[in-house]
Tab-separated table of C-alpha atoms in Angstrom:
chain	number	residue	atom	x	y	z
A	8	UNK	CA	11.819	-33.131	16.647
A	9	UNK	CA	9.537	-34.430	13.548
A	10	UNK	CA	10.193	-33.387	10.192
A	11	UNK	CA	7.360	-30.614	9.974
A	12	UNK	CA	8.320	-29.454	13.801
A	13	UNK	CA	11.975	-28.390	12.396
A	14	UNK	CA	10.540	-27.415	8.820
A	15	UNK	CA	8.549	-24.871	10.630
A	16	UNK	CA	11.117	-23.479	12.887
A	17	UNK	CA	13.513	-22.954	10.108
A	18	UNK	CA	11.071	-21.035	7.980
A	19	UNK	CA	10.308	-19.124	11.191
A	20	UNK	CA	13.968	-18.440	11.923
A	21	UNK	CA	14.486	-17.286	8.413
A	22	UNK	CA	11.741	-14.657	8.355
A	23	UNK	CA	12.943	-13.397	12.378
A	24	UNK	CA	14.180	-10.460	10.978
A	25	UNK	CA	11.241	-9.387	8.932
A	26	UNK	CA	9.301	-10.515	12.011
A	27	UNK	CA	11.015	-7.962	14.349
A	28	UNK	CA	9.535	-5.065	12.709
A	29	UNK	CA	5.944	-6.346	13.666
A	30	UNK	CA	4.716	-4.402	16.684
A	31	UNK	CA	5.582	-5.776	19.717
A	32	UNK	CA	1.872	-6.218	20.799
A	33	UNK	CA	0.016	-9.514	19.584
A	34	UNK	CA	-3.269	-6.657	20.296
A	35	UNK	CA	-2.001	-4.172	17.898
A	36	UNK	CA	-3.846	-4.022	14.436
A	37	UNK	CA	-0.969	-3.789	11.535
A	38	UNK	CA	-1.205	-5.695	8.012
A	39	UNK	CA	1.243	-4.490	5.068
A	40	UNK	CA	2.266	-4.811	1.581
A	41	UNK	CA	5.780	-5.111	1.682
A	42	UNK	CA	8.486	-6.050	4.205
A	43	UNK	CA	10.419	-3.237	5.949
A	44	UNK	CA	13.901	-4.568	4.377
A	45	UNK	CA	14.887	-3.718	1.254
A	46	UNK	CA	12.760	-0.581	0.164
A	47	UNK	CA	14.359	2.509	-1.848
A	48	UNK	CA	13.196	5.664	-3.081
A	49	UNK	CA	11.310	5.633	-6.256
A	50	UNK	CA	13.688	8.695	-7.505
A	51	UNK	CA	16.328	6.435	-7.218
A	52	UNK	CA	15.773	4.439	-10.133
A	53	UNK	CA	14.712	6.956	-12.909
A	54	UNK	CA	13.088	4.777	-14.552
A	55	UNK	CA	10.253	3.781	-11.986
A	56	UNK	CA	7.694	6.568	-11.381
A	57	UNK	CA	5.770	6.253	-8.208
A	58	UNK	CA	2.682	8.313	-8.618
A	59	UNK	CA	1.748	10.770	-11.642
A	60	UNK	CA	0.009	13.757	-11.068
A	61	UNK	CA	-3.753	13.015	-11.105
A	62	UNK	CA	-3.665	9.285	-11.773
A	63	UNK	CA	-4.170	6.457	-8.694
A	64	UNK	CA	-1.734	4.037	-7.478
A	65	UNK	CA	-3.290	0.568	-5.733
A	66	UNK	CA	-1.306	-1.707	-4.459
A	67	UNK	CA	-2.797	-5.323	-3.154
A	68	UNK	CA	-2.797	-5.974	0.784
A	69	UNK	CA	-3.825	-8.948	1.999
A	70	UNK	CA	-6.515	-8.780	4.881
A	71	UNK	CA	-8.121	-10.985	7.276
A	72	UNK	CA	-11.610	-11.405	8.343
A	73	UNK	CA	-12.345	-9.255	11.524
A	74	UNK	CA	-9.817	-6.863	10.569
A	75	UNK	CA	-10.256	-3.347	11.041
A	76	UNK	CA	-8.849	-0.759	9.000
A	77	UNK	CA	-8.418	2.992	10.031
A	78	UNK	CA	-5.739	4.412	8.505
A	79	UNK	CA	-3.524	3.659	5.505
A	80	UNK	CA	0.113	5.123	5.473
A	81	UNK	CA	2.729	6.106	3.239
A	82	UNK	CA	5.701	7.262	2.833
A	83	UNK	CA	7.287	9.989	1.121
A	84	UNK	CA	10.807	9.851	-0.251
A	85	UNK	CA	13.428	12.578	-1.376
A	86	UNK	CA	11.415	14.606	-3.015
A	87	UNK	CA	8.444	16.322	-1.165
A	88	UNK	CA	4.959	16.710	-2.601
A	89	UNK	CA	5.911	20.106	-4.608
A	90	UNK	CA	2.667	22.419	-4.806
A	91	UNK	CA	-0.184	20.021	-3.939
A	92	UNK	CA	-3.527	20.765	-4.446
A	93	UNK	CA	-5.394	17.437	-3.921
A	94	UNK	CA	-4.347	13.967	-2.344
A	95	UNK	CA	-5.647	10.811	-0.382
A	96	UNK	CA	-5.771	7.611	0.085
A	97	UNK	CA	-8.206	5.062	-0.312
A	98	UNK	CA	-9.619	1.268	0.644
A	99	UNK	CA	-10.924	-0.891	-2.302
A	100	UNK	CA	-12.624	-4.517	-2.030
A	101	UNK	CA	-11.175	-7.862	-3.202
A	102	UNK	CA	-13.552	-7.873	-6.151
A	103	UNK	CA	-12.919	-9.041	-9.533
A	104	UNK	CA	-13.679	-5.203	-10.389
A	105	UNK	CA	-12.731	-3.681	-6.721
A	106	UNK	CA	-15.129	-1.229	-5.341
A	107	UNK	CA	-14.725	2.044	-3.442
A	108	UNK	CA	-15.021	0.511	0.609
A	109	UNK	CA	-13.436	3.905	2.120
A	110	UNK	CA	-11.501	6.900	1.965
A	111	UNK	CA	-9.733	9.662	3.714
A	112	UNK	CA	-10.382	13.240	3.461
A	113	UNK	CA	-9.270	15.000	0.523
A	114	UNK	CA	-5.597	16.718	1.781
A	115	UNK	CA	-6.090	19.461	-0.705
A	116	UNK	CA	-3.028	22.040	-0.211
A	117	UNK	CA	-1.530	20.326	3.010
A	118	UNK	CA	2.345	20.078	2.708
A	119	UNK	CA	3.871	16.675	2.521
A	120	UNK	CA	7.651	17.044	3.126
A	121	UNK	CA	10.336	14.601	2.162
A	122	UNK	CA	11.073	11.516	4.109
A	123	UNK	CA	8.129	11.669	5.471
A	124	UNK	CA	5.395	8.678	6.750
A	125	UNK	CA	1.637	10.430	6.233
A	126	UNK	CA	-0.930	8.486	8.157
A	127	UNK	CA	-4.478	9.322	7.075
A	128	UNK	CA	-7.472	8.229	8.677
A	129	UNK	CA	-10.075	6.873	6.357
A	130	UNK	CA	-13.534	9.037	6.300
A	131	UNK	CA	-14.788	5.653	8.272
A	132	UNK	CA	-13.349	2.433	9.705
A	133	UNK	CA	-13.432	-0.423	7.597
A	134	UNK	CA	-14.452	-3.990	8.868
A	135	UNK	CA	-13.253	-6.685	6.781
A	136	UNK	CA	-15.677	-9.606	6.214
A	137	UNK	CA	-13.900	-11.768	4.165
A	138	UNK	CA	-10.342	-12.216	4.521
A	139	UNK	CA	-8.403	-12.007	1.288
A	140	UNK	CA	-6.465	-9.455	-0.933
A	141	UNK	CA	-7.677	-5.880	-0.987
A	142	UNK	CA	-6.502	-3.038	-2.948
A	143	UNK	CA	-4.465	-0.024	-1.092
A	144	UNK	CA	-4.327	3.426	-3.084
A	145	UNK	CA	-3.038	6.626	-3.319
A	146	UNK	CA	-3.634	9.687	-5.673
A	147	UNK	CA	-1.704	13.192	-5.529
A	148	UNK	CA	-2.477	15.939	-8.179
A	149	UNK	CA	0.697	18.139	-7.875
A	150	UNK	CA	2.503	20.284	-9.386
A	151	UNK	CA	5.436	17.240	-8.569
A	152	UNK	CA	4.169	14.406	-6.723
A	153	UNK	CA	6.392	13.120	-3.864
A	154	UNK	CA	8.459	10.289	-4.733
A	155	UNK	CA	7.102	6.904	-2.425
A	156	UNK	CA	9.308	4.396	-0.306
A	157	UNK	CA	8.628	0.922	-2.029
A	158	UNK	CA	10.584	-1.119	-4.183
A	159	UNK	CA	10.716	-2.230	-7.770
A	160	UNK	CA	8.921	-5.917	-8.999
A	161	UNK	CA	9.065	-7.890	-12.094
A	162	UNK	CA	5.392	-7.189	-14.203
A	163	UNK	CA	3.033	-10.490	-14.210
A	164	UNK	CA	4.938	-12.920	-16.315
A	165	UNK	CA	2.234	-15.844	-16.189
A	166	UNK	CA	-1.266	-15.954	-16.620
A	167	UNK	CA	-3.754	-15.007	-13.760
A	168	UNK	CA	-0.605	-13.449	-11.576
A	169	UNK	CA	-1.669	-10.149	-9.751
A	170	UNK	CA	-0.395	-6.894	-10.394
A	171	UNK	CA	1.708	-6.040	-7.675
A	172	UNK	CA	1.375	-2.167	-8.437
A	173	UNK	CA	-0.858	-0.222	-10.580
A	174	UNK	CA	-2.461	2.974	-11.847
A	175	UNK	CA	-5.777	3.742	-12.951
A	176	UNK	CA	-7.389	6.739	-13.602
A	177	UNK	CA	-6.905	10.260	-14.581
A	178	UNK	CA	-7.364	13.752	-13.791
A	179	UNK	CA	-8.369	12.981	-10.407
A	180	UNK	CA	-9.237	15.481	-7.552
A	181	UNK	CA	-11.150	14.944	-4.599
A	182	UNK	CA	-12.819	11.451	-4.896
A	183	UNK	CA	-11.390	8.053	-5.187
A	184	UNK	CA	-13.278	6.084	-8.393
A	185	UNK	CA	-15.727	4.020	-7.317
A	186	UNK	CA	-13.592	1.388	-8.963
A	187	UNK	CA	-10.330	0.328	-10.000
A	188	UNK	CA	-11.198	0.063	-13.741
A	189	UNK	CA	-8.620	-0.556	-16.535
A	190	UNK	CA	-5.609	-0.488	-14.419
A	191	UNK	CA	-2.165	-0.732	-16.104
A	192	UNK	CA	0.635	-2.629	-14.449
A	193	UNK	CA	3.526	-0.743	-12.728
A	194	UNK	CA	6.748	-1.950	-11.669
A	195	UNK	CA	7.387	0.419	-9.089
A	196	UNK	CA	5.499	-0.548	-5.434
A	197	UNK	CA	4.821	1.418	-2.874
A	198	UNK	CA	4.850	0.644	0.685
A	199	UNK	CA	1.290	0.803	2.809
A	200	UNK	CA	0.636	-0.304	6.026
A	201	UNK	CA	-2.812	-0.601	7.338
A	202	UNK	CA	-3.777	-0.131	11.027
């Protein structure tokens, strides 16, 4: 076996376990931010706040050309979304300033419990023309947002890294920004998978 040949195996035999929570069919549509292993609830480290009441999250997701998004999904940890009154999520471009490409419906009052994976369907399926990193978001105005499943990554420590989490925004309701303007680095992530 070259070189390369057992190089590549390796790297493939390292990742197997991450690779075993892929769907099972090569046909099924699934892109996310974060592996499966490794996640925790953002209320368990008190000093990471998932989502503020009002305010967006956006996470980047990278995307291929042909791709096909329809839904976004989250999920919820211990503590349940506690007197909502607005929430959705949302599909931004891999602009220098990303742009508004789709959202769901506004979820207004609906209960989201703890421990809980909400799939939302965006108003209208995205096709992605150019593969590269996109933006994932969420934004609940509650009276106590739910705490996310994600995990917890060091703030850009070089110049030009990405943020790997974000907010933006404030006072938010029932319409994503047409752009992710003046975002400020989080360290908490959330986990979003895209079918």
């Amino acid at each position: 076996m070259s070189q390369l040949g057992a190089y590549t195996r390796n790297v493939r035999d390292a990742l197997a376990h991450v690779n075993l929570s892929d769907p099972a069919s090569p046909d099924t549509f699934y892109r996310r931010n974060l592996p499966r292993i490794g996640l925790y609830d953002s209320a368990g480290d008190t000093g990471q706040v998932a989502l503020a009441t009002g305010v967006m999250t956006s996470v980047p997701i990278y995307l291929q050309a042909g791709d096909v998004v329809t839904n976004l999904s989250f999920r919820s940890g211990a503590t349940a979304a506690g007197t909502p009154t607005n929430y959705w999520f949302a599909l931004y471009s891999n602009a220098a300033t990303p742009a508004l490409l789709a959202q769901t419906a506004d979820q207004t009052n609906t209960a989201w419990a703890a421990n809980t994976t909400k799939t939302l369907a965006l108003a209208s399926a995205y096709t992605v023309t150019t593969t590269g990193i996109y933006w994932a978001a969420i934004m609940v105005t509650a009276t106590t947002p739910p705490t996310l499943l994600g995990a917890c990554a060091a703030p850009a420590i070089v110049t030009g890294e990405r943020n790997l989490s974000q907010s933006s925004g404030s006072s938010l309701t029932t319409t994503a920004p047409a752009t992710i303007a003046t975002p400020t680095a989080k360290q908490f992530v959330p986990y979003v998978v895209a079918t």
